[in-house]
Amino acid sequence: MNLGRSAFAQRHERTPEERDLIRRLDIFLMTFGCVSQVIKYLDQQNISNAYVSGMKEDLALNGNELNYFTTYFNVAYCIMLIPSQIIMTYVRPSYWLSGLEICWGLITGLIALTHEAKQVYILRVFLGLCESSAWPGMMTLFMHWYTPSELAKRMGFYHSCQAIGSMMSGALQVAIINTLHDANGLAGWRWLFIINGVMTVAWGTLGFFLLPDLPNYVNPRAFWFKKGHEKIAMERLERHGRAEPKKITWAGARRTLVNWVTYVIAIMYVATVLAPWGYAYFNLFLKSLKNPDGTPVWSTSDVNAIPIGGSAINVVFVWVWAILSDLLRTRWTLIVAQAVIGLVPCIAMSVWTSHPDTTPLATAYASYFISYLTLGTAPLIMSWLSDLLPQDPEARTLIVGVSVATYYAVSAWSQVLVWPAVQAPYYKYGWQSSIALWLLVIIMACVLRYIDVKFLLPKREDFHATLIVGSEPANSQLAGSDELDPEDDSHTRKSPAIVTQV
């Protein structure tokens, strides 16, 4: 890792026109994506907040219904995810992503009208179908518009909006309970879904004008996109050895299916998301605690408010991991670092759940909060994917879809088995399974790094050489050096930088 040639050191080499493009992308593309992500996570997380804030009692939910709410959502999300990624290469993202956001906003509002679990199950299925487009779709757009030294920061900021949504969900639930509960005869948790639905529909409508679509197929309604920016965007792709976006074909799909990178990235992504998943049930842990006289230790407002602190930790450290990744131009080392940190709370909670009477309760509190430090792996994995296959936008788009779909396919059944609500907070296998997953992450990251250097780097070099007329053979360009800064514009277009990892 050469700090002298880091992304930070290269910022001044961008032209004023390129800086203007980046600034506008950050203001409009990032703003739409981040606010949509906050709203999306509000719509997802509120089912858990509502469950502990009166929904359980009002709908007579006495078993694992909360797990099944997640399961039905996950199954639908999984089914639609890959088709959504394919459709987005044929339909303008500004139409597809925005239209589906409006649909899921309407569905979210309808949950406020439910009176039994079966009705919620049905709406959660349609909610999953519509929301499947959001996260992978935006990650794919970022890969097309941002360069390697810009990408992880933007992905990290976008991804951190999940935690911001979680923070807002808890705070919003507390505010609604205190102000709108029983207003017009509706319980507070019902108002939560109504408010979220209105927010989602309103913001989704703006997407028709804020999303820029693709560098080679710009949205004509994007009022903020200046003449000449399209050319700059295409030059940025070429300069960093990236092929322009294209429609997914059968040939591209077959090529992706036989590419081992598809499966390694998918497995590693699934493992990094599921490994720290115990943090998601922090509120159930708080709700389970009782005083000696049998009264709850924490009020309903406290149960919703305390996890906000963990979400704040999540936001900060997602940014820290992403900034370090772009600054130091490394992905895999920071993924491994998070896995090592993640092992600590998993081991501690395995001890606490087995011996709760002899293990201090502070161990559980600390473990839940530490788990929030390790939720920044997804932006690094997707940034690494962009670095690994810059020459194949079809494969990148599909691998994002396959990775997220695989996660939802696994979580649809595993969460009920590993983290059943009836076992909270003394899960029998939850934390032990997390230990195994973190170890798998470490192994997969190291293996992928080795194969990248040995097999993938020459392919990237050869492809990059074909983009530049009159360039020397790629291997001769890199003689004596195992890395070149992707933002090093001091290289001429006859000797451009090749994206590598350290």
CSV table of N, CA and C in Angstrom, one decimal, residues 144 214-217 233-234 237-238 241-247 390-394 396 463 467:
chain,number,residue,atom,x,y,z
A,144,HIS,N,-20.9,1.9,-12.9
A,144,HIS,CA,-20.8,2.6,-14.2
A,144,HIS,C,-20.3,4.0,-14.1
A,214,LEU,N,-27.4,5.7,-17.7
A,214,LEU,CA,-26.1,5.2,-18.0
A,214,LEU,C,-25.2,6.1,-18.7
A,215,PRO,N,-23.9,6.0,-18.6
A,215,PRO,CA,-23.0,7.0,-19.3
A,215,PRO,C,-23.2,7.0,-20.8
A,216,ASN,N,-23.6,5.9,-21.4
A,216,ASN,CA,-23.8,5.8,-22.9
A,216,ASN,C,-25.3,5.8,-23.2
A,217,TYR,N,-26.1,6.2,-22.2
A,217,TYR,CA,-27.6,6.2,-22.5
A,217,TYR,C,-28.2,7.1,-21.4
A,233,ALA,N,-17.7,11.1,-19.0
A,233,ALA,CA,-18.0,9.9,-18.3
A,233,ALA,C,-17.5,8.7,-19.1
A,234,MET,N,-17.6,8.7,-20.4
A,234,MET,CA,-17.1,7.6,-21.3
A,234,MET,C,-15.6,7.6,-21.3
A,237,LEU,N,-14.4,5.9,-18.1
A,237,LEU,CA,-14.5,4.4,-18.2
A,237,LEU,C,-13.3,3.9,-19.0
A,238,GLU,N,-13.0,4.5,-20.1
A,238,GLU,CA,-11.8,4.0,-20.9
A,238,GLU,C,-10.5,4.2,-20.2
A,241,GLY,N,-9.9,1.4,-17.8
A,241,GLY,CA,-10.0,0.0,-18.3
A,241,GLY,C,-11.4,-0.6,-18.1
A,242,ARG,N,-12.4,0.2,-18.1
A,242,ARG,CA,-13.8,-0.4,-18.0
A,242,ARG,C,-14.6,-0.3,-19.3
A,243,ALA,N,-15.2,-1.4,-19.5
A,243,ALA,CA,-16.1,-1.5,-20.7
A,243,ALA,C,-17.4,-0.7,-20.5
A,244,GLU,N,-18.0,-0.1,-21.5
A,244,GLU,CA,-19.2,0.6,-21.4
A,244,GLU,C,-20.4,-0.3,-21.0
A,245,PRO,N,-21.4,0.2,-20.4
A,245,PRO,CA,-22.6,-0.6,-20.1
A,245,PRO,C,-23.2,-1.2,-21.3
A,246,LYS,N,-23.8,-2.4,-21.2
A,246,LYS,CA,-24.5,-3.0,-22.3
A,246,LYS,C,-25.6,-3.9,-21.8
A,247,LYS,N,-26.5,-4.2,-22.7
A,247,LYS,CA,-27.6,-5.1,-22.4
A,247,LYS,C,-27.1,-6.5,-22.1
A,390,PRO,N,-13.5,-5.4,-14.7
A,390,PRO,CA,-13.8,-4.1,-15.3
A,390,PRO,C,-14.2,-4.3,-16.8
A,391,GLN,N,-13.7,-5.4,-17.4
A,391,GLN,CA,-14.0,-5.6,-18.8
A,391,GLN,C,-15.3,-6.2,-19.1
A,392,ASP,N,-16.1,-6.6,-18.1
A,392,ASP,CA,-17.3,-7.4,-18.3
A,392,ASP,C,-18.5,-6.8,-17.5
A,393,PRO,N,-19.1,-5.7,-18.0
A,393,PRO,CA,-20.3,-5.1,-17.2
A,393,PRO,C,-21.5,-6.1,-17.1
A,394,GLU,N,-21.6,-6.9,-18.1
A,394,GLU,CA,-22.7,-7.9,-18.0
A,394,GLU,C,-22.5,-8.8,-16.8
A,396,ARG,N,-20.7,-8.3,-14.1
A,396,ARG,CA,-20.8,-7.5,-12.9
A,396,ARG,C,-22.2,-7.3,-12.5
A,463,PHE,N,-7.1,-6.8,-21.6
A,463,PHE,CA,-8.3,-6.0,-22.1
A,463,PHE,C,-8.0,-4.5,-22.2
A,467,LEU,N,-8.1,-1.3,-25.4
A,467,LEU,CA,-8.8,-0.1,-25.4
A,467,LEU,C,-8.0,1.1,-25.9
